[in-house]
Coordinates of C-alpha atoms in Angstrom, one line a residue:
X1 CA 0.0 0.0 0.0
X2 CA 1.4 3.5 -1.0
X3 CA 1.9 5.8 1.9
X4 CA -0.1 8.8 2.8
X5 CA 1.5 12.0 3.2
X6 CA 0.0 15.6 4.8
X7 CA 0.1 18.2 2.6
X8 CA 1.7 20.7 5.1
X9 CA 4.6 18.2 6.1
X10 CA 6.9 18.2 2.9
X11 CA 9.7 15.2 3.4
X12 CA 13.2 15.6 5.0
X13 CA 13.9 12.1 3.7
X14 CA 13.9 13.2 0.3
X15 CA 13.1 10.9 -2.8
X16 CA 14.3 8.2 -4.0
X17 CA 15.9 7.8 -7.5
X18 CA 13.8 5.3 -8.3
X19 CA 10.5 7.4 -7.7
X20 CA 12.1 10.5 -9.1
X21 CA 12.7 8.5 -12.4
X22 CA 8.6 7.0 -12.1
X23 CA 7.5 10.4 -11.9
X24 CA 9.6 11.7 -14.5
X25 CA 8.3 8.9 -17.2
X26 CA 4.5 9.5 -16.2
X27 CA 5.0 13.2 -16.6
X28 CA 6.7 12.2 -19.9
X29 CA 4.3 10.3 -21.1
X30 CA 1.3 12.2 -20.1
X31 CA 2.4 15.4 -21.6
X32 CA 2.9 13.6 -24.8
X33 CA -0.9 13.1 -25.2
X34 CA -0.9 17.0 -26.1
X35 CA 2.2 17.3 -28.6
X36 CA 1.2 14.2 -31.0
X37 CA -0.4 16.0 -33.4
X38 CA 1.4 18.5 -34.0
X39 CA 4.1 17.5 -36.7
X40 CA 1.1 15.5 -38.6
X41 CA -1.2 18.1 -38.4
X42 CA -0.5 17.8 -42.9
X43 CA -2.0 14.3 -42.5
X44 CA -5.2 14.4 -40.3
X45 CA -6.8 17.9 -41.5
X46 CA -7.6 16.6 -45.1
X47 CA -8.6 13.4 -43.6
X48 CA -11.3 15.3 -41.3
X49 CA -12.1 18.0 -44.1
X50 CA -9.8 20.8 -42.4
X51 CA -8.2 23.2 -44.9
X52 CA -4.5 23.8 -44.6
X53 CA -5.5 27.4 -42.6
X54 CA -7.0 25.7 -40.1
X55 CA -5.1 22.6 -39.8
X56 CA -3.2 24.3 -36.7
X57 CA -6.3 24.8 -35.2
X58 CA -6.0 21.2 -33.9
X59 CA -2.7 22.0 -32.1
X60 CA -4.0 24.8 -30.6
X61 CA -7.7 23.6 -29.3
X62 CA -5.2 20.5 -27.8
X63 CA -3.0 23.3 -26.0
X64 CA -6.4 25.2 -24.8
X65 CA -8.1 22.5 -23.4
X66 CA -4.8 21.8 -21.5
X67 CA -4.8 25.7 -20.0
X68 CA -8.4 25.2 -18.7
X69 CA -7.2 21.7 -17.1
X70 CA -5.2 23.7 -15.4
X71 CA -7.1 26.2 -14.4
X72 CA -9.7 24.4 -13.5
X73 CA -8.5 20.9 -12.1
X74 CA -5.4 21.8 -11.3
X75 CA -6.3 24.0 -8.5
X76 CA -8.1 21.1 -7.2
X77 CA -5.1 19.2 -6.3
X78 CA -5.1 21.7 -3.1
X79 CA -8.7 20.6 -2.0
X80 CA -8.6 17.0 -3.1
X81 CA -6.9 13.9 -2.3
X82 CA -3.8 13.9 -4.8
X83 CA -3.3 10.2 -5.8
X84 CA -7.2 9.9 -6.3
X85 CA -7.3 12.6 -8.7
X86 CA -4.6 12.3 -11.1
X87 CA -6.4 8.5 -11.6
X88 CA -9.4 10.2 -12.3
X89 CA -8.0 12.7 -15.0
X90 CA -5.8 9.7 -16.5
X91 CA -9.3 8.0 -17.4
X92 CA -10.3 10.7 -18.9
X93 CA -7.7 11.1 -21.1
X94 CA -7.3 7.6 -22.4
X95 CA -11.1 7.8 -23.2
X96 CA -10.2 11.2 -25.0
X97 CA -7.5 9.5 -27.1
X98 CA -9.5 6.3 -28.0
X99 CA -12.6 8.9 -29.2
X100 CA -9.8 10.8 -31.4
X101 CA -8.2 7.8 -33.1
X102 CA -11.9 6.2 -33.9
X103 CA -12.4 9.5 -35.9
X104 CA -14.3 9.0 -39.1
X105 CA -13.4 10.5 -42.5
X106 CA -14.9 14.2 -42.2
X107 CA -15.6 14.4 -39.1
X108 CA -12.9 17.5 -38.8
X109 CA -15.5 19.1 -35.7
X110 CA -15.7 16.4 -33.6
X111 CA -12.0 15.3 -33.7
X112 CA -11.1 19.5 -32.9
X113 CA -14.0 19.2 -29.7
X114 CA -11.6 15.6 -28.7
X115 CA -8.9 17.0 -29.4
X116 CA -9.8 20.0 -26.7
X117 CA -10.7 17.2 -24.1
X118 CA -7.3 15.6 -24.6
X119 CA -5.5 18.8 -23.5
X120 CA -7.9 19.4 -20.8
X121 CA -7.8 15.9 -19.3
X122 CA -4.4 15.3 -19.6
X123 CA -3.2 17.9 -16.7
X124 CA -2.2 15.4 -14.1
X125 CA 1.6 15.9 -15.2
X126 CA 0.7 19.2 -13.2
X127 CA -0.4 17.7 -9.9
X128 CA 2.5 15.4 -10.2
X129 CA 5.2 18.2 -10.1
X130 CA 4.0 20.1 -7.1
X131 CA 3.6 16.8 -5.5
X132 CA 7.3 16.3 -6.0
X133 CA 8.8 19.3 -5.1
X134 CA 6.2 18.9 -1.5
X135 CA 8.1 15.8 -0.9
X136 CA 11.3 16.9 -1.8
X137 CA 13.6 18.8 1.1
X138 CA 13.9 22.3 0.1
X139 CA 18.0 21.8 -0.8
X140 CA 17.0 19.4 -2.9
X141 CA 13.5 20.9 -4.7
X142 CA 15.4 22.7 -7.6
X143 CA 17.3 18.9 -8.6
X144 CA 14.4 17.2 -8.3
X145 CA 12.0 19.2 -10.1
X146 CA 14.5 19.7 -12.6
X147 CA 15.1 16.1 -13.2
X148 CA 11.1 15.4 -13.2
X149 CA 10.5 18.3 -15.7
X150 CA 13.5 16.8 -17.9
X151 CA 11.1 14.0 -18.2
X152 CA 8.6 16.0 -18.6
X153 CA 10.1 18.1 -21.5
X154 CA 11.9 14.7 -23.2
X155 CA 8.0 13.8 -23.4
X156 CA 7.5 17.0 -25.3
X157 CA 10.2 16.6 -27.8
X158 CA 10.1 12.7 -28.5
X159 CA 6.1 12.7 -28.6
X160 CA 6.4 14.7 -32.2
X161 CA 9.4 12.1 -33.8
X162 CA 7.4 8.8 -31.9
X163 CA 4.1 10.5 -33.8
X164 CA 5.7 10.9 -37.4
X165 CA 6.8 7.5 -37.4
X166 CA 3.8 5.8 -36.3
X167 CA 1.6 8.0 -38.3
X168 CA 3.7 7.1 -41.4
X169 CA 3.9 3.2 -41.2
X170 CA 0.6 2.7 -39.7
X171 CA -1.5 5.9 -40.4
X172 CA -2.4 8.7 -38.0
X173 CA -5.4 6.9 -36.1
X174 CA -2.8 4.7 -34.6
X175 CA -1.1 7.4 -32.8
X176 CA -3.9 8.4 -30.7
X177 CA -5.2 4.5 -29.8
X178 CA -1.5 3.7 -28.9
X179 CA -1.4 6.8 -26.8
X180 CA -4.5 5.8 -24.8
X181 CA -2.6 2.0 -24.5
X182 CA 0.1 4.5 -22.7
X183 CA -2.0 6.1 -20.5
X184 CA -3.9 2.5 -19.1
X185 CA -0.1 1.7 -18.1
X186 CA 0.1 4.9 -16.5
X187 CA -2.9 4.6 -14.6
X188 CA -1.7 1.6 -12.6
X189 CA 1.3 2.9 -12.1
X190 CA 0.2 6.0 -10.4
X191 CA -2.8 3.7 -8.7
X192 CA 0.3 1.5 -7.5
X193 CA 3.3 3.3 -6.3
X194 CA 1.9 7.2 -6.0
X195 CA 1.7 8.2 -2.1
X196 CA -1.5 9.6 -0.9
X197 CA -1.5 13.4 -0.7
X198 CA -4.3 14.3 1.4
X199 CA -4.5 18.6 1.3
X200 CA -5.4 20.5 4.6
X201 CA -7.8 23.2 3.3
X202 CA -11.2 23.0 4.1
X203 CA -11.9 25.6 1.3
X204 CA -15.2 25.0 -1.2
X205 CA -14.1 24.9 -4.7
X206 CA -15.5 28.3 -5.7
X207 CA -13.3 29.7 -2.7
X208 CA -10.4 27.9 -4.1
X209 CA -10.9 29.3 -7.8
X210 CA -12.0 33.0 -5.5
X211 CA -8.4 32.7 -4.0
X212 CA -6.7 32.5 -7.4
X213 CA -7.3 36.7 -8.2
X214 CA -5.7 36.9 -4.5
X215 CA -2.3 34.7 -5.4
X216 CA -2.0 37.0 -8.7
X217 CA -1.8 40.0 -6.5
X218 CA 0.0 39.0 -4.4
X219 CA 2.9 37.9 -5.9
X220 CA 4.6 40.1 -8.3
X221 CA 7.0 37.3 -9.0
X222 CA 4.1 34.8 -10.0
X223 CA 3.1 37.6 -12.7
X224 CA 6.6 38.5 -14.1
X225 CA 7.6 34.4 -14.3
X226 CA 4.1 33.5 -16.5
X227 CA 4.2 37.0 -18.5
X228 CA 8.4 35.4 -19.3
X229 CA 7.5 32.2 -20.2
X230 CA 4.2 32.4 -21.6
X231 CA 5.8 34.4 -24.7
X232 CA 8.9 31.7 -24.7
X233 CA 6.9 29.1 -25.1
X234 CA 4.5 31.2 -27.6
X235 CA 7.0 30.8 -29.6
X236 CA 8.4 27.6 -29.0
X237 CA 4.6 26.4 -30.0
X238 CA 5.0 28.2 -33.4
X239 CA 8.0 27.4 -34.2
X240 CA 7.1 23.5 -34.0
X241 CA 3.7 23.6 -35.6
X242 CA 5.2 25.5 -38.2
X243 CA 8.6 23.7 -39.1
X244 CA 7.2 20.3 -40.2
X245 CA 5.2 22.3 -42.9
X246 CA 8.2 23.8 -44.4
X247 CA 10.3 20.1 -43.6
X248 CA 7.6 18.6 -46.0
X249 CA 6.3 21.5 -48.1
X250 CA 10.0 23.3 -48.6
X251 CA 12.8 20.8 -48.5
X252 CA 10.6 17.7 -49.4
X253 CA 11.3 15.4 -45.7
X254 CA 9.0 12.3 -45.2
X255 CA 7.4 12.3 -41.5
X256 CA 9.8 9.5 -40.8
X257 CA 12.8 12.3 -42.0
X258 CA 11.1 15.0 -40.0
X259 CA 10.8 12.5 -37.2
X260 CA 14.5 12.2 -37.3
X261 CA 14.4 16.0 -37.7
X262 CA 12.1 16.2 -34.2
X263 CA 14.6 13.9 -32.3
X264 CA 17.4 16.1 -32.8
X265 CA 15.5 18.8 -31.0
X266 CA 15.1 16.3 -27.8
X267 CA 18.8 17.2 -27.3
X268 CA 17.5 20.6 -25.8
X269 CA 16.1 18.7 -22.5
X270 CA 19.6 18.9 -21.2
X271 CA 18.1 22.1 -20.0
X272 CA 16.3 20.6 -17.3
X273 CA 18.0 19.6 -14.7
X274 CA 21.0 22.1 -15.6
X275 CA 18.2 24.7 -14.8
X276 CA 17.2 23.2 -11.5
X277 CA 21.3 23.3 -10.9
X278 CA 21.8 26.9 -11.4
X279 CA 18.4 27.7 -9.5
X280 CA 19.9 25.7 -6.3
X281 CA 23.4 27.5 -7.0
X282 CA 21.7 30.8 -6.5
X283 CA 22.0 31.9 -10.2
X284 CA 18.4 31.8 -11.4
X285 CA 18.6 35.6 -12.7
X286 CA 21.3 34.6 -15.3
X287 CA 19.7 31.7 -16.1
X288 CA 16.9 33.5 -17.0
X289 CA 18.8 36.3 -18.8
X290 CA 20.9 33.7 -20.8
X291 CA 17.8 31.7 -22.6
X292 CA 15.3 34.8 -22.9
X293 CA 18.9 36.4 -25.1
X294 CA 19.0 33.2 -26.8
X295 CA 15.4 31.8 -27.9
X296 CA 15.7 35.0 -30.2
X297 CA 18.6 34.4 -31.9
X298 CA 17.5 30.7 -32.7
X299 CA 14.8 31.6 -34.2
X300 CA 16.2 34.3 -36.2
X301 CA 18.8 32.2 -37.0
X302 CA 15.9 31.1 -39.9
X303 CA 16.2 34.4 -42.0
X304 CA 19.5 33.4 -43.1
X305 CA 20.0 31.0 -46.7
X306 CA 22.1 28.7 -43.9
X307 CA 19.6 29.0 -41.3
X308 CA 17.2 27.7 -43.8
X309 CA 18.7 24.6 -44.4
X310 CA 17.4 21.5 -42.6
X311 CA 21.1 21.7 -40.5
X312 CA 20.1 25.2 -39.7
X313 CA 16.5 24.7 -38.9
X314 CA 17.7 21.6 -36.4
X315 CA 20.0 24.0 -34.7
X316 CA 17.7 26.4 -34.4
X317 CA 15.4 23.8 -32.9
X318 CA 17.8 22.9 -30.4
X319 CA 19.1 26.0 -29.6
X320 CA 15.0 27.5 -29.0
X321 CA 14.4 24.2 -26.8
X322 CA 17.1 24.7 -24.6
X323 CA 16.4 28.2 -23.4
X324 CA 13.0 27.7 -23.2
X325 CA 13.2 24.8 -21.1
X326 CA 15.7 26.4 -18.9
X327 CA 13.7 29.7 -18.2
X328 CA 10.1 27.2 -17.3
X329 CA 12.3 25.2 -14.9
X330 CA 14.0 28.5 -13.2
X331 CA 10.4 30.0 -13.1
X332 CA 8.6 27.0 -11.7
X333 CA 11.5 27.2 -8.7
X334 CA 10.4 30.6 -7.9
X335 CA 7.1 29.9 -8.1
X336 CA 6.9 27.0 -6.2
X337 CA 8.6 28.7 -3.4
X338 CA 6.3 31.3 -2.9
X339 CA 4.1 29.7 -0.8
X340 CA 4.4 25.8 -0.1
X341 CA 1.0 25.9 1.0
X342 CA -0.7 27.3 -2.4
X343 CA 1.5 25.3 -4.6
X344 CA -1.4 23.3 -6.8
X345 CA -3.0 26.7 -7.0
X346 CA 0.3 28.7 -8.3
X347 CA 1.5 25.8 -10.4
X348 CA -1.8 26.3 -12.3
X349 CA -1.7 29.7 -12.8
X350 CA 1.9 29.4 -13.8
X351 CA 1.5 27.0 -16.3
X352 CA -2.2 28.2 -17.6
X353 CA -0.1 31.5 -18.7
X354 CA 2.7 29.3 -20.3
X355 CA -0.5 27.4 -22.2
X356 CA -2.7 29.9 -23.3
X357 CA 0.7 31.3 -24.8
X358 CA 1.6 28.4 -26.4
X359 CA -2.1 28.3 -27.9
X360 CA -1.9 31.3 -29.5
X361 CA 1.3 30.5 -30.7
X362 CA -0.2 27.2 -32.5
X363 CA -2.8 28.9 -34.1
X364 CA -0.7 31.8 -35.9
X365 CA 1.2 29.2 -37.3
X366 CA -0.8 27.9 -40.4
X367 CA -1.6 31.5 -41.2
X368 CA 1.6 33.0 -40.9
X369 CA 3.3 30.4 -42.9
X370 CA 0.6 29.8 -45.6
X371 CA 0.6 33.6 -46.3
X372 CA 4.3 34.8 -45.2
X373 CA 6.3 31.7 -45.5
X374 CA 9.2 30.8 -43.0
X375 CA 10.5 34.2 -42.8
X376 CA 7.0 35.5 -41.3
X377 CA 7.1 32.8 -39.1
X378 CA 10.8 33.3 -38.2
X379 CA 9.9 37.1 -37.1
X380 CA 6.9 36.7 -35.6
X381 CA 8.5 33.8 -33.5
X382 CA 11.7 36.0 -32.4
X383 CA 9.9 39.0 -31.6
X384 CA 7.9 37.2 -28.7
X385 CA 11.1 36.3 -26.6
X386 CA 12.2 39.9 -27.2
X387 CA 9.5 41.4 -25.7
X388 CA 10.0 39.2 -22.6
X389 CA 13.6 39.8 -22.4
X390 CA 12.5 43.7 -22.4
X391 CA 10.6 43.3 -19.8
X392 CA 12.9 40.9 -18.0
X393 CA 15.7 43.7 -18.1
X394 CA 13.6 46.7 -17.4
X395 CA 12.4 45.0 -14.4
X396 CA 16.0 44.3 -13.9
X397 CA 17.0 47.3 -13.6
X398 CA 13.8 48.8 -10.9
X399 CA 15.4 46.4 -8.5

């Protein structure tokens, strides 16, 4: 039987590598259920009767209905037993996957409405964090949360090669009913070895959700950390909703090439835990400064004949992964330890930001590349990192 934990008595004990590394693979895997589709986003849109405008529409519903997961279950992981309801959102996610891979030809409106329910039900990678970094002792929180989020982000990156493949040998339905095979294996695992988490707040749940206009006020830092990384990974979204269409439309790749192409960018995750290092180290604020200066300058990087070239494109890839996985994994320090109490409730505001970003990201990208090609997408894409590192220095500079 797992063990049950209080939610106001984080562990001196610390984890165990093995758990660390359990954690890290459901987080992994669960996030991966919202990044499938986006490199074969060319494949399912005229399968479902979605025009090439709107084919990133599915990318960004998936990314919405995860931001309202998280702001609306996530919160609950203050108020509800933990283990019970990560379960509970695991269910609904494999049901969600098995709906979207049973898609008939044409049927472009449902598949977008299950394509929303995926991203909303698949926020238990959310809960798991916070959970983490509760059981973690506090000289340790920054090397385990990095080390979970690595797994975390390696889910991210190898979801969109793993989906390519699949998709090309044994068509794009398979994707989604292997993904909800995943998630069955998840749910025992986290049935199995996940320790009770039982919250102390005696709160209703429109309290809870009440209290969330209070934590934003509160914390200037919680602000300043989403407002950063919700335009990083704005344009982290566009860039990889975007670059399979010019892999296949431009330069001619397969999805099993721009698979290959997609696993390159996996090398980013390094990030991670490197992030969680420099956070523990004390140097958070250059950590910060270096990736906000460079997800910029990978993405411009693009404008150039070189930076054009499938080479170029994969180093810019890389280069754009790495800093914006080091700047989430700095921010989610900070946030996490602005209040141990209020973590479910700041981790969802925190990431909700970095979503509806990323949203909005995914749905500029079949536009902006249909009517300005790469370079539109390249600009577009650099300017949003700017604009945070602007406000990172002015606010720098205040004190």
């Amino acid at each position: 039987m797992s063990p049950s934990i209080a939610a106001s008595q984080p562990s001196t004990a610390g984890l165990s590598r093995a758990l660390v590394t359990l954690l890290a693979f459901c987080c992994g895997a669960i996030v991966a259920n919202i990044y499938y589709a986006q490199p074969i986003v060319g494949l399912i849109a005229p399968d479902l009767g979605l025009s090439a405008e709107h084919a990133s529409l599915i990318v960004s519903l998936t990314q919405l209905g995860y931001a309202l997961g998280l702001l609306l279950l996530v919160p609950l992981a203050d108020l509800v037993e933990n283990r019970r309801l990560m379960v509970a959102t695991a269910v609904l996610a494999c049901i969600s996957l098995v709906l979207a891979g049973t898609s008939s030809n044409g049927q472009g409106g449902l598949f977008l409405g299950y394509a929303l329910l995926i991203g909303f039900s698949s926020v238990s990678v959310q809960m798991l964090i916070p959970l983490a970094a509760h059981l973690a002792p506090e000289q340790q929180r920054g090397r385990v949360v990095g080390n979970i989020m690595g797994g975390l982000l390696l889910g991210i990156l190898l979801a969109r090669p793993l989906a390519s493949v699949v998709a090309d040998h044994f068509g794009w339905r398979t994707v989604f009913v292997g993904a909800a095979g995943i998630m069955l294996a998840i749910i025992l695992l986290l049935a199995l070895t996940l320790p009770r988490r039982v919250p102390e707040h005696k709160a209703s749940y429109a309290q809870l959700m009440a209290s969330l206009a209070g934590l934003l006020r509160r914390y200037p830092v919680l602000r300043q950390r989403s407002l950063y990384q919700a335009l990083m990974f704005a344009a982290f979204s566009l860039y990889w909703t975007a670059v399979p269409m010019a892999l296949s439309g431009e330069h001619g790749l397969s999805q099993s090439q721009i698979a290959l192409f997609a696993l390159v960018g996996a090398v980013g995750a390094i990030a991670a835990p490197l992030a969680g290092r420099l956070a523990d180290a004390g140097y958070a604020r250059r950590g910060s400064l270096l990736a906000l200066v460079l997800a910029p300058l990978a993405l411009l990087l693009g404008l150039s004949a070189p930076g054009f070239t499938v080479i170029g494109l994969a180093l810019s890839g890389v280069l754009l992964d790495f800093a914006v996985q080091m700047n989430m994994v700095i921010g989610q320090r900070e946030v996490y330890a602005l209040d141990p109490a209020s973590r479910g409730r700041l981790n969802a505001l925190y990431m909700t930001s970095i979503f509806v970003g990323g949203a909005a990201g995914s749905a500029l990208a079949s536009p902006l590349y249909e009517q300005l090609g790469w370079h539109g997408v390249a600009l577009v894409g650099a300017t949003l990192p700017l604009l945070a590192l602007g406000i990172f220095v002015l606010r720098s500079r205040r004190g």
